[in-house]
Amino acid sequence: MEEGKATVRAVDRALDILLCFTEATELSMTDISVKAGLHKSTVHRLLLSLEHKGFVIRDGGTDKYRLGFRIWELSAQLSESDISSILLPEMERLRDEIGETISLYVRDGKERIRIQAVQSKQSVRRVAPIGARLPLYVGASSKILLAYASMEDRKAVLHDENWPVYMEREAFEQQLETIRLQGYATSIEEREAGAAAVAVPLFNRSNQLAASLSISGPANRLTMDKMREHARVLQETARKMGNMIRS
């Protein structure tokens, strides 16, 4: 019985820690300890568990924590109350203008997660399921999320033991630098036969990378010339959406 009470208390405290982020995007362990009214040793122990499960992320080399992308995966099961629904109207407007599937991705470690998608209305289209996890070494959005990541995070992916042997790291790094210069990334049949995509970075009001916004569809419609044309529209939409995201 006592063990059961302790387990419930630990859950309550872990939830109290998560609720500390309702009014802040980043918090130190000291901040969390004060807000939650918990001893630092307790906060440290619970943060380790929450970080292991992906509910919080510790910014590399600092004492700052922020919510992890497991929150996004859970929110994919919600309707109007999940945060990505704030960006949904702009994504729908873009879909209606372009006619192709629109997706929003965030990086989680060495993967990306699709946290929102608006499907094309065309009979031949690319269907993008929300919550899907994908590798960071192929696809337009993967390249955007890596191109604008910190050097430390980029190296962690490039030198991962699962890096495909057929991909040259140096050539890929050069591609990432080109993407940073031009402000968008493209891919043609990199991950799926017959599919193409163009993606741009989405920055929040503090000019921090928040997500990658992409257009995807059949490669016979999304030619390279067409994707370059779409990139300008995509960048403008990303700027509008970025102003909707709190820093």
Short mmCIF file of C-alpha atoms in Angstrom, two decimals:
data_model
loop_
_atom_site.label_atom_id
_atom_site.label_comp_id
_atom_site.label_asym_id
_atom_site.label_seq_id
_atom_site.Cartn_x
_atom_site.Cartn_y
_atom_site.Cartn_z
CA MET A 1 0.00 0.00 0.00
CA GLU A 2 2.79 2.37 0.96
CA GLU A 3 4.60 1.55 -2.30
CA GLY A 4 1.44 2.39 -4.25
CA LYS A 5 1.16 5.75 -2.50
CA ALA A 6 4.80 6.52 -3.32
CA THR A 7 4.24 5.65 -6.98
CA VAL A 8 1.20 7.94 -7.21
CA ARG A 9 3.15 10.70 -5.47
CA ALA A 10 5.94 10.36 -8.04
CA VAL A 11 3.41 10.65 -10.87
CA ASP A 12 1.87 13.73 -9.27
CA ARG A 13 5.26 15.35 -8.93
CA ALA A 14 6.24 14.50 -12.51
CA LEU A 15 3.03 16.11 -13.75
CA ASP A 16 3.70 19.15 -11.56
CA ILE A 17 7.07 19.49 -13.33
CA LEU A 18 5.44 19.34 -16.77
CA LEU A 19 2.88 21.95 -15.70
CA CYS A 20 5.72 24.34 -14.87
CA PHE A 21 6.09 24.83 -18.63
CA THR A 22 2.62 26.31 -19.14
CA GLU A 23 4.05 29.83 -18.84
CA ALA A 24 7.66 29.29 -19.93
CA THR A 25 9.37 27.54 -22.82
CA GLU A 26 12.69 26.98 -21.00
CA LEU A 27 13.37 26.44 -17.31
CA SER A 28 16.42 25.58 -15.23
CA MET A 29 16.34 22.89 -12.56
CA THR A 30 16.29 25.65 -9.94
CA ASP A 31 13.32 27.32 -11.66
CA ILE A 32 11.43 24.03 -11.71
CA SER A 33 12.29 23.31 -8.07
CA VAL A 34 10.87 26.68 -7.02
CA LYS A 35 7.77 26.53 -9.24
CA ALA A 36 6.89 22.94 -8.31
CA GLY A 37 7.84 23.33 -4.65
CA LEU A 38 10.11 20.28 -4.81
CA HIS A 39 13.62 19.58 -3.58
CA LYS A 40 16.29 19.75 -6.29
CA SER A 41 17.26 16.11 -5.82
CA THR A 42 13.65 15.07 -6.45
CA VAL A 43 13.40 17.33 -9.50
CA HIS A 44 16.67 15.94 -10.86
CA ARG A 45 15.50 12.34 -10.48
CA LEU A 46 12.14 12.99 -12.12
CA LEU A 47 13.65 15.03 -14.97
CA LEU A 48 15.92 12.10 -15.81
CA SER A 49 12.87 9.86 -16.17
CA LEU A 50 10.92 12.46 -18.17
CA GLU A 51 13.93 13.06 -20.43
CA HIS A 52 14.40 9.32 -20.98
CA LYS A 53 10.78 9.04 -22.12
CA GLY A 54 11.03 12.12 -24.35
CA PHE A 55 8.69 14.40 -22.39
CA VAL A 56 11.41 16.95 -21.67
CA ILE A 57 14.62 17.86 -23.46
CA ARG A 58 17.75 19.28 -21.90
CA ASP A 59 19.46 21.82 -24.11
CA GLY A 60 22.97 20.54 -24.78
CA GLY A 61 25.54 21.56 -22.19
CA THR A 62 23.16 23.78 -20.20
CA ASP A 63 20.88 23.48 -17.19
CA LYS A 64 17.85 24.51 -19.26
CA TYR A 65 14.95 22.16 -19.99
CA ARG A 66 12.04 22.43 -22.42
CA LEU A 67 9.13 20.21 -23.36
CA GLY A 68 9.99 17.20 -25.50
CA PHE A 69 8.32 15.99 -28.65
CA ARG A 70 6.42 13.17 -26.95
CA ILE A 71 4.03 16.01 -26.09
CA TRP A 72 3.51 16.59 -29.83
CA GLU A 73 2.91 12.89 -30.41
CA LEU A 74 0.23 12.85 -27.72
CA SER A 75 -1.30 16.06 -29.04
CA ALA A 76 -1.75 14.41 -32.45
CA GLN A 77 -4.65 12.53 -30.83
CA LEU A 78 -6.39 15.79 -29.83
CA SER A 79 -8.63 17.95 -31.96
CA GLU A 80 -8.90 21.68 -31.34
CA SER A 81 -6.86 21.80 -28.16
CA ASP A 82 -3.44 20.77 -29.47
CA ILE A 83 -0.97 23.56 -30.12
CA SER A 84 -0.33 22.68 -33.76
CA SER A 85 -3.96 23.51 -34.51
CA ILE A 86 -2.95 27.18 -34.17
CA LEU A 87 -1.01 26.81 -37.41
CA LEU A 88 -3.64 24.69 -39.16
CA PRO A 89 -5.60 27.52 -40.87
CA GLU A 90 -2.46 28.83 -42.60
CA MET A 91 -1.55 25.29 -43.67
CA GLU A 92 -5.02 24.79 -45.11
CA ARG A 93 -4.82 28.09 -46.94
CA LEU A 94 -1.47 27.07 -48.42
CA ARG A 95 -2.85 23.66 -49.43
CA ASP A 96 -5.74 25.34 -51.24
CA GLU A 97 -3.35 27.72 -53.02
CA ILE A 98 -0.73 25.12 -54.01
CA GLY A 99 -2.92 22.02 -54.30
CA GLU A 100 -0.43 19.66 -52.62
CA THR A 101 0.00 18.09 -49.17
CA ILE A 102 1.40 20.41 -46.49
CA SER A 103 3.33 19.05 -43.49
CA LEU A 104 4.95 20.41 -40.36
CA TYR A 105 7.94 18.59 -38.83
CA VAL A 106 10.04 18.98 -35.70
CA ARG A 107 13.33 17.31 -34.80
CA ASP A 108 13.51 14.84 -31.93
CA GLY A 109 17.09 13.73 -31.44
CA LYS A 110 18.14 11.92 -34.60
CA GLU A 111 14.62 11.70 -36.03
CA ARG A 112 11.91 14.03 -37.24
CA ILE A 113 8.23 13.85 -36.32
CA ARG A 114 5.29 15.04 -38.41
CA ILE A 115 3.20 17.03 -35.94
CA GLN A 116 0.62 18.41 -38.38
CA ALA A 117 -0.45 17.71 -41.95
CA VAL A 118 -3.08 18.90 -44.42
CA GLN A 119 -3.73 16.43 -47.21
CA SER A 120 -4.01 17.40 -50.86
CA LYS A 121 -7.49 17.20 -52.35
CA GLN A 122 -6.21 15.86 -55.65
CA SER A 123 -7.02 12.27 -56.62
CA VAL A 124 -3.32 11.41 -56.94
CA ARG A 125 -1.65 12.74 -53.82
CA ARG A 126 0.89 12.04 -51.12
CA VAL A 127 -0.75 11.10 -47.79
CA ALA A 128 1.16 12.27 -44.72
CA PRO A 129 0.12 10.62 -41.40
CA ILE A 130 0.51 12.76 -38.29
CA GLY A 131 2.88 11.39 -35.67
CA ALA A 132 5.11 9.53 -38.13
CA ARG A 133 8.80 9.34 -37.22
CA LEU A 134 11.35 9.54 -40.03
CA PRO A 135 15.17 9.53 -40.26
CA LEU A 136 17.08 12.80 -40.50
CA TYR A 137 19.33 11.90 -43.41
CA VAL A 138 16.78 11.87 -46.26
CA GLY A 139 13.98 14.20 -47.33
CA ALA A 140 13.62 17.95 -47.68
CA SER A 141 12.39 18.54 -44.11
CA SER A 142 15.17 16.40 -42.65
CA LYS A 143 17.74 18.52 -44.44
CA ILE A 144 16.11 21.74 -43.19
CA LEU A 145 16.08 20.53 -39.59
CA LEU A 146 19.74 19.54 -39.82
CA ALA A 147 20.89 22.58 -41.80
CA TYR A 148 19.60 24.93 -39.10
CA ALA A 149 20.57 22.76 -36.12
CA SER A 150 23.56 23.50 -33.90
CA MET A 151 26.93 22.18 -35.05
CA GLU A 152 26.90 19.76 -32.12
CA ASP A 153 23.50 18.32 -33.05
CA ARG A 154 24.45 18.13 -36.71
CA LYS A 155 27.63 16.19 -35.97
CA ALA A 156 25.73 13.78 -33.73
CA VAL A 157 23.54 12.80 -36.70
CA LEU A 158 26.29 12.79 -39.32
CA HIS A 159 28.51 10.54 -37.22
CA ASP A 160 25.79 8.25 -35.92
CA GLU A 161 26.54 4.54 -36.26
CA ASN A 162 23.35 4.12 -38.32
CA TRP A 163 24.42 6.64 -40.97
CA PRO A 164 23.88 4.96 -44.39
CA VAL A 165 27.17 3.71 -45.85
CA TYR A 166 26.13 4.81 -49.35
CA MET A 167 25.89 8.49 -48.34
CA GLU A 168 29.02 10.64 -48.35
CA ARG A 169 29.10 12.81 -45.24
CA GLU A 170 31.19 15.58 -46.80
CA ALA A 171 28.87 15.94 -49.80
CA PHE A 172 25.85 15.96 -47.47
CA GLU A 173 27.40 18.67 -45.28
CA GLN A 174 28.05 20.79 -48.37
CA GLN A 175 24.40 20.33 -49.33
CA LEU A 176 23.35 21.58 -45.89
CA GLU A 177 25.46 24.71 -46.31
CA THR A 178 23.82 25.39 -49.69
CA ILE A 179 20.41 25.00 -48.08
CA ARG A 180 21.29 27.60 -45.43
CA LEU A 181 22.31 30.02 -48.17
CA GLN A 182 19.22 29.55 -50.35
CA GLY A 183 16.74 29.16 -47.50
CA TYR A 184 14.97 26.02 -48.72
CA ALA A 185 15.58 22.32 -49.40
CA THR A 186 14.26 19.95 -52.05
CA SER A 187 14.13 16.20 -52.46
CA ILE A 188 13.08 13.98 -55.34
CA GLU A 189 12.48 10.29 -54.65
CA GLU A 190 14.95 10.30 -51.75
CA ARG A 191 12.66 8.43 -49.39
CA GLU A 192 9.72 7.33 -51.51
CA ALA A 193 9.63 6.36 -55.18
CA GLY A 194 7.62 8.87 -57.20
CA ALA A 195 7.47 11.48 -54.41
CA ALA A 196 9.06 14.93 -54.17
CA ALA A 197 9.09 17.69 -51.56
CA VAL A 198 10.28 21.22 -50.88
CA ALA A 199 10.72 22.54 -47.32
CA VAL A 200 11.66 25.76 -45.53
CA PRO A 201 12.58 26.60 -41.93
CA LEU A 202 9.94 28.02 -39.63
CA PHE A 203 11.40 30.36 -37.00
CA ASN A 204 9.58 31.62 -33.91
CA ARG A 205 9.45 35.25 -32.80
CA SER A 206 12.88 34.88 -31.16
CA ASN A 207 14.32 33.71 -34.48
CA GLN A 208 14.84 30.18 -33.20
CA LEU A 209 14.11 27.22 -35.45
CA ALA A 210 10.71 25.84 -34.45
CA ALA A 211 9.89 23.45 -37.28
CA SER A 212 10.17 22.63 -40.96
CA LEU A 213 7.24 23.45 -43.24
CA SER A 214 6.97 21.39 -46.41
CA ILE A 215 5.00 20.80 -49.59
CA SER A 216 5.01 17.25 -50.92
CA GLY A 217 3.40 15.42 -53.82
CA PRO A 218 4.01 13.31 -56.91
CA ALA A 219 7.37 13.99 -58.55
CA ASN A 220 5.75 14.41 -61.97
CA ARG A 221 3.88 17.47 -60.60
CA LEU A 222 6.56 18.76 -58.25
CA THR A 223 9.34 19.28 -60.75
CA MET A 224 12.46 21.15 -59.67
CA ASP A 225 11.27 24.34 -61.38
CA LYS A 226 7.87 24.05 -59.71
CA MET A 227 9.45 23.47 -56.29
CA ARG A 228 11.64 26.55 -56.65
CA GLU A 229 8.49 28.51 -57.46
CA HIS A 230 6.65 27.04 -54.47
CA ALA A 231 9.61 27.80 -52.17
CA ARG A 232 8.91 31.54 -52.31
CA VAL A 233 5.27 31.03 -51.30
CA LEU A 234 6.34 28.56 -48.62
CA GLN A 235 8.82 31.03 -47.13
CA GLU A 236 6.17 33.74 -46.90
CA THR A 237 3.76 31.36 -45.18
CA ALA A 238 6.50 30.27 -42.76
CA ARG A 239 7.11 33.92 -41.82
CA LYS A 240 3.41 34.40 -41.03
CA MET A 241 3.26 31.18 -39.04
CA GLY A 242 6.43 32.07 -37.14
CA ASN A 243 4.77 35.22 -35.82
CA MET A 244 2.06 33.01 -34.34
CA ILE A 245 4.54 30.99 -32.26
CA ARG A 246 5.46 32.34 -28.85
CA SER A 247 9.19 32.57 -28.23
#
